[in-house]
Amino acid sequence: MAKVFQSNHPLIQHKLALLRDTTTEPKRFRELIRELAVLLACEATTDLELNEVTLTTPMGVAQGKILKRKVALVPILRAGLGMVDGIWEMIPSAEVWHIGIYRDHDTLEPVEYYTNRPVDPHVQLCLILDPMLATGGSAIATADILKRWGAQRIKFAGVIAAPEGVEALSKAHPDVDIHLAALDERLNEIGYIVPGLGDAGDRQFGTG
Ligand code: PRP
Ligand code: URA
């Protein structure tokens, strides 16, 4: 079964409260998504594999550790895009693999419209990025694509999830750990997370 990690980090909880608030404008919303993504990524990458290295400091020889293999950041377009840059600054060697999926408004089924297949899928971790895990359809479709490409290890990092989405993703991909800032109450009748934050794409890109 997938492991679900819901962060209790005070900074994550503080930023999440600001993010949810209706009065938070797109500029601040984007900053908060970026900051939350970095904090969530720290929690999702505690088990990355390292190589021992010998290096020279100005004072002499030291032992160190560096990342063994690459990491791939996999934003689900659109809303996942806002989670990329902060993490990428922290892991500049990461590859970014874009996956375009939107939810059909009527059926809530995921619709794939863009993928950019990597040359070499054998990174040590594919970190799927999407602020919202609602029905789970988009995240499941993304993990399906990554596995088809040959990805060996996948995790999901999101800001808010509904119980329905966590259950569906865990069932479809029990090997994909889920890192969240919050697990909310439920989905409403049109598939939005309650209390959630509304439409994460629209609030970032000012299109609501
Ligand atoms: C939102 C969100 C997720 C998806 C979650 O994207 O960013 O990708 O919905 O819903 P699900 O778990 O039920 O699949 P949306 O479809 O609104 O597309 P957008 O980011 O292009 O606005
Ligand atoms: N997508 C969003 O942006 N928000 C939700 O509450 C559900 C799906």
mmCIF file of N, CA and C in Angstrom, residues 18-88:
data_model
loop_
_atom_site.group_PDB
_atom_site.id
_atom_site.type_symbol
_atom_site.label_atom_id
_atom_site.label_comp_id
_atom_site.label_asym_id
_atom_site.label_seq_id
_atom_site.Cartn_x
_atom_site.Cartn_y
_atom_site.Cartn_z
ATOM 1 N N LEU A 18 -2.468 30.678 4.250
ATOM 2 C CA LEU A 18 -2.452 31.867 3.394
ATOM 3 C C LEU A 18 -2.899 31.506 1.975
ATOM 4 N N LEU A 19 -2.448 30.358 1.514
ATOM 5 C CA LEU A 19 -2.765 29.919 0.150
ATOM 6 C C LEU A 19 -4.269 29.704 -0.044
ATOM 7 N N ARG A 20 -4.902 29.114 0.954
ATOM 8 C CA ARG A 20 -6.336 28.790 0.830
ATOM 9 C C ARG A 20 -7.191 30.048 0.758
ATOM 10 N N ASP A 21 -6.737 31.109 1.449
ATOM 11 C CA ASP A 21 -7.575 32.299 1.651
ATOM 12 C C ASP A 21 -7.992 32.920 0.310
ATOM 13 N N THR A 22 -9.280 33.194 0.186
ATOM 14 C CA THR A 22 -9.820 33.759 -1.058
ATOM 15 C C THR A 22 -9.171 35.080 -1.422
ATOM 16 N N THR A 23 -8.706 35.847 -0.414
ATOM 17 C CA THR A 23 -8.164 37.184 -0.710
ATOM 18 C C THR A 23 -6.719 37.117 -1.220
ATOM 19 N N THR A 24 -6.111 35.948 -1.243
ATOM 20 C CA THR A 24 -4.729 35.827 -1.732
ATOM 21 C C THR A 24 -4.705 35.976 -3.255
ATOM 22 N N GLU A 25 -3.985 37.007 -3.707
ATOM 23 C CA GLU A 25 -3.935 37.335 -5.148
ATOM 24 C C GLU A 25 -2.987 36.382 -5.880
ATOM 25 N N PRO A 26 -3.113 36.291 -7.229
ATOM 26 C CA PRO A 26 -2.280 35.336 -7.986
ATOM 27 C C PRO A 26 -0.777 35.453 -7.723
ATOM 28 N N LYS A 27 -0.242 36.671 -7.573
ATOM 29 C CA LYS A 27 1.218 36.801 -7.386
ATOM 30 C C LYS A 27 1.644 36.102 -6.094
ATOM 31 N N ARG A 28 0.927 36.424 -5.009
ATOM 32 C CA ARG A 28 1.244 35.817 -3.714
ATOM 33 C C ARG A 28 0.943 34.310 -3.748
ATOM 34 N N PHE A 29 -0.132 33.947 -4.448
ATOM 35 C CA PHE A 29 -0.501 32.532 -4.577
ATOM 36 C C PHE A 29 0.644 31.753 -5.216
ATOM 37 N N ARG A 30 1.216 32.319 -6.291
ATOM 38 C CA ARG A 30 2.324 31.628 -6.986
ATOM 39 C C ARG A 30 3.542 31.506 -6.069
ATOM 40 N N GLU A 31 3.816 32.576 -5.298
ATOM 41 C CA GLU A 31 4.962 32.520 -4.373
ATOM 42 C C GLU A 31 4.757 31.418 -3.342
ATOM 43 N N LEU A 32 3.528 31.326 -2.831
ATOM 44 C CA LEU A 32 3.246 30.322 -1.797
ATOM 45 C C LEU A 32 3.324 28.904 -2.352
ATOM 46 N N ILE A 33 2.818 28.714 -3.576
ATOM 47 C CA ILE A 33 2.901 27.375 -4.203
ATOM 48 C C ILE A 33 4.372 26.973 -4.337
ATOM 49 N N ARG A 34 5.187 27.931 -4.780
ATOM 50 C CA ARG A 34 6.619 27.659 -4.957
ATOM 51 C C ARG A 34 7.282 27.294 -3.626
ATOM 52 N N GLU A 35 6.953 28.070 -2.571
ATOM 53 C CA GLU A 35 7.572 27.831 -1.261
ATOM 54 C C GLU A 35 7.096 26.496 -0.672
ATOM 55 N N LEU A 36 5.812 26.223 -0.817
ATOM 56 C CA LEU A 36 5.283 24.947 -0.304
ATOM 57 C C LEU A 36 5.915 23.768 -1.039
ATOM 58 N N ALA A 37 6.106 23.945 -2.350
ATOM 59 C CA ALA A 37 6.697 22.858 -3.143
ATOM 60 C C ALA A 37 8.098 22.526 -2.636
ATOM 61 N N VAL A 38 8.873 23.554 -2.315
ATOM 62 C CA VAL A 38 10.237 23.319 -1.819
ATOM 63 C C VAL A 38 10.189 22.550 -0.493
ATOM 64 N N LEU A 39 9.316 22.994 0.400
ATOM 65 C CA LEU A 39 9.228 22.326 1.709
ATOM 66 C C LEU A 39 8.749 20.878 1.557
ATOM 67 N N LEU A 40 7.774 20.666 0.674
ATOM 68 C CA LEU A 40 7.275 19.298 0.459
ATOM 69 C C LEU A 40 8.345 18.421 -0.194
ATOM 70 N N ALA A 41 9.107 19.034 -1.113
ATOM 71 C CA ALA A 41 10.158 18.265 -1.793
ATOM 72 C C ALA A 41 11.241 17.843 -0.806
ATOM 73 N N CYS A 42 11.518 18.696 0.181
ATOM 74 C CA CYS A 42 12.519 18.301 1.200
ATOM 75 C C CYS A 42 12.050 17.024 1.889
ATOM 76 N N GLU A 43 10.759 16.969 2.193
ATOM 77 C CA GLU A 43 10.234 15.791 2.887
ATOM 78 C C GLU A 43 10.187 14.568 1.967
ATOM 79 N N ALA A 44 9.972 14.816 0.673
ATOM 80 C CA ALA A 44 9.837 13.689 -0.268
ATOM 81 C C ALA A 44 11.182 13.153 -0.749
ATOM 82 N N THR A 45 12.269 13.829 -0.398
ATOM 83 C CA THR A 45 13.577 13.410 -0.934
ATOM 84 C C THR A 45 14.556 12.969 0.161
ATOM 85 N N THR A 46 14.027 12.652 1.346
ATOM 86 C CA THR A 46 14.937 12.297 2.449
ATOM 87 C C THR A 46 15.663 10.976 2.193
ATOM 88 N N ASP A 47 15.150 10.174 1.249
ATOM 89 C CA ASP A 47 15.790 8.869 1.019
ATOM 90 C C ASP A 47 16.496 8.793 -0.340
ATOM 91 N N LEU A 48 16.875 9.941 -0.911
ATOM 92 C CA LEU A 48 17.636 9.887 -2.170
ATOM 93 C C LEU A 48 18.967 9.184 -1.941
ATOM 94 N N GLU A 49 19.399 8.464 -2.972
ATOM 95 C CA GLU A 49 20.668 7.738 -2.849
ATOM 96 C C GLU A 49 21.848 8.655 -3.129
ATOM 97 N N LEU A 50 22.917 8.432 -2.344
ATOM 98 C CA LEU A 50 24.108 9.283 -2.442
ATOM 99 C C LEU A 50 25.340 8.446 -2.777
ATOM 100 N N ASN A 51 26.324 9.089 -3.382
ATOM 101 C CA ASN A 51 27.650 8.494 -3.594
ATOM 102 C C ASN A 51 28.650 9.191 -2.679
ATOM 103 N N GLU A 52 29.557 8.401 -2.110
ATOM 104 C CA GLU A 52 30.648 8.996 -1.305
ATOM 105 C C GLU A 52 31.655 9.629 -2.260
ATOM 106 N N VAL A 53 32.125 10.830 -1.930
ATOM 107 C CA VAL A 53 33.173 11.452 -2.751
ATOM 108 C C VAL A 53 34.276 12.001 -1.851
ATOM 109 N N THR A 54 35.467 12.078 -2.423
ATOM 110 C CA THR A 54 36.572 12.737 -1.730
ATOM 111 C C THR A 54 36.792 14.059 -2.433
ATOM 112 N N LEU A 55 36.864 15.149 -1.669
ATOM 113 C CA LEU A 55 37.006 16.475 -2.273
ATOM 114 C C LEU A 55 38.038 17.276 -1.490
ATOM 115 N N THR A 56 38.421 18.397 -2.066
ATOM 116 C CA THR A 56 39.435 19.223 -1.414
ATOM 117 C C THR A 56 38.812 20.545 -0.999
ATOM 118 N N THR A 57 38.885 20.862 0.275
ATOM 119 C CA THR A 57 38.457 22.179 0.763
ATOM 120 C C THR A 57 39.703 23.070 0.814
ATOM 121 N N PRO A 58 39.564 24.371 1.050
ATOM 122 C CA PRO A 58 40.763 25.226 1.176
ATOM 123 C C PRO A 58 41.692 24.762 2.309
ATOM 124 N N MET A 59 41.166 23.923 3.242
ATOM 125 C CA MET A 59 41.950 23.488 4.390
ATOM 126 C C MET A 59 42.458 22.059 4.278
ATOM 127 N N GLY A 60 42.038 21.347 3.247
ATOM 128 C CA GLY A 60 42.524 19.971 3.125
ATOM 129 C C GLY A 60 41.502 19.064 2.480
ATOM 130 N N VAL A 61 41.714 17.762 2.714
ATOM 131 C CA VAL A 61 40.858 16.753 2.068
ATOM 132 C C VAL A 61 39.669 16.440 2.978
ATOM 133 N N ALA A 62 38.495 16.281 2.365
ATOM 134 C CA ALA A 62 37.288 15.941 3.134
ATOM 135 C C ALA A 62 36.508 14.870 2.387
ATOM 136 N N GLN A 63 35.692 14.153 3.149
ATOM 137 C CA GLN A 63 34.765 13.193 2.537
ATOM 138 C C GLN A 63 33.415 13.887 2.404
ATOM 139 N N GLY A 64 32.715 13.607 1.321
ATOM 140 C CA GLY A 64 31.390 14.191 1.130
ATOM 141 C C GLY A 64 30.474 13.200 0.462
ATOM 142 N N LYS A 65 29.251 13.643 0.221
ATOM 143 C CA LYS A 65 28.264 12.780 -0.451
ATOM 144 C C LYS A 65 27.531 13.623 -1.476
ATOM 145 N N ILE A 66 27.365 13.064 -2.661
ATOM 146 C CA ILE A 66 26.608 13.758 -3.698
ATOM 147 C C ILE A 66 25.545 12.817 -4.280
ATOM 148 N N LEU A 67 24.531 13.396 -4.919
ATOM 149 C CA LEU A 67 23.441 12.570 -5.458
ATOM 150 C C LEU A 67 23.986 11.520 -6.411
ATOM 151 N N LYS A 68 23.510 10.296 -6.248
ATOM 152 C CA LYS A 68 24.015 9.168 -7.024
ATOM 153 C C LYS A 68 23.540 9.240 -8.475
ATOM 154 N N ARG A 69 22.249 9.453 -8.648
ATOM 155 C CA ARG A 69 21.686 9.537 -9.997
ATOM 156 C C ARG A 69 20.721 10.698 -10.042
ATOM 157 N N LYS A 70 20.299 11.018 -11.249
ATOM 158 C CA LYS A 70 19.435 12.182 -11.431
ATOM 159 C C LYS A 70 18.044 11.984 -10.819
ATOM 160 N N VAL A 71 17.364 13.117 -10.641
ATOM 161 C CA VAL A 71 15.963 13.143 -10.226
ATOM 162 C C VAL A 71 15.194 13.776 -11.384
ATOM 163 N N ALA A 72 13.943 13.340 -11.592
ATOM 164 C CA ALA A 72 13.092 14.013 -12.578
ATOM 165 C C ALA A 72 11.912 14.665 -11.869
ATOM 166 N N LEU A 73 11.676 15.929 -12.197
ATOM 167 C CA LEU A 73 10.494 16.629 -11.695
ATOM 168 C C LEU A 73 9.436 16.530 -12.788
ATOM 169 N N VAL A 74 8.238 16.092 -12.422
ATOM 170 C CA VAL A 74 7.206 15.827 -13.427
ATOM 171 C C VAL A 74 5.953 16.645 -13.114
ATOM 172 N N PRO A 75 5.916 17.908 -13.569
ATOM 173 C CA PRO A 75 4.725 18.719 -13.310
ATOM 174 C C PRO A 75 3.576 18.291 -14.206
ATOM 175 N N ILE A 76 2.377 18.180 -13.615
ATOM 176 C CA ILE A 76 1.172 17.984 -14.424
ATOM 177 C C ILE A 76 0.664 19.381 -14.790
ATOM 178 N N LEU A 77 0.627 19.675 -16.101
ATOM 179 C CA LEU A 77 0.186 20.989 -16.581
ATOM 180 C C LEU A 77 -1.330 21.115 -16.317
ATOM 181 N N ARG A 78 -1.749 22.330 -16.031
ATOM 182 C CA ARG A 78 -0.991 23.541 -15.818
ATOM 183 C C ARG A 78 -0.470 23.711 -14.395
ATOM 184 N N ALA A 79 -1.349 23.366 -13.421
ATOM 185 C CA ALA A 79 -1.095 23.833 -12.065
ATOM 186 C C ALA A 79 0.222 23.333 -11.481
ATOM 187 N N GLY A 80 0.705 22.177 -11.936
ATOM 188 C CA GLY A 80 1.951 21.650 -11.401
ATOM 189 C C GLY A 80 3.170 22.477 -11.770
ATOM 190 N N LEU A 81 3.017 23.310 -12.824
ATOM 191 C CA LEU A 81 4.164 24.123 -13.265
ATOM 192 C C LEU A 81 4.708 25.001 -12.148
ATOM 193 N N GLY A 82 3.798 25.547 -11.341
ATOM 194 C CA GLY A 82 4.215 26.462 -10.270
ATOM 195 C C GLY A 82 5.046 25.788 -9.197
ATOM 196 N N MET A 83 5.056 24.462 -9.184
ATOM 197 C CA MET A 83 5.829 23.753 -8.159
ATOM 198 C C MET A 83 7.248 23.443 -8.622
ATOM 199 N N VAL A 84 7.565 23.745 -9.889
ATOM 200 C CA VAL A 84 8.850 23.298 -10.432
ATOM 201 C C VAL A 84 10.025 24.168 -9.984
ATOM 202 N N ASP A 85 9.934 25.474 -10.201
ATOM 203 C CA ASP A 85 11.136 26.322 -10.142
ATOM 204 C C ASP A 85 11.882 26.286 -8.812
ATOM 205 N N GLY A 86 11.144 26.358 -7.710
ATOM 206 C CA GLY A 86 11.806 26.364 -6.398
ATOM 207 C C GLY A 86 12.571 25.069 -6.170
ATOM 208 N N ILE A 87 11.940 23.945 -6.521
ATOM 209 C CA ILE A 87 12.613 22.646 -6.323
ATOM 210 C C ILE A 87 13.808 22.539 -7.258
ATOM 211 N N TRP A 88 13.646 23.052 -8.467
ATOM 212 C CA TRP A 88 14.717 22.958 -9.475
ATOM 213 C C TRP A 88 15.945 23.747 -9.035
#
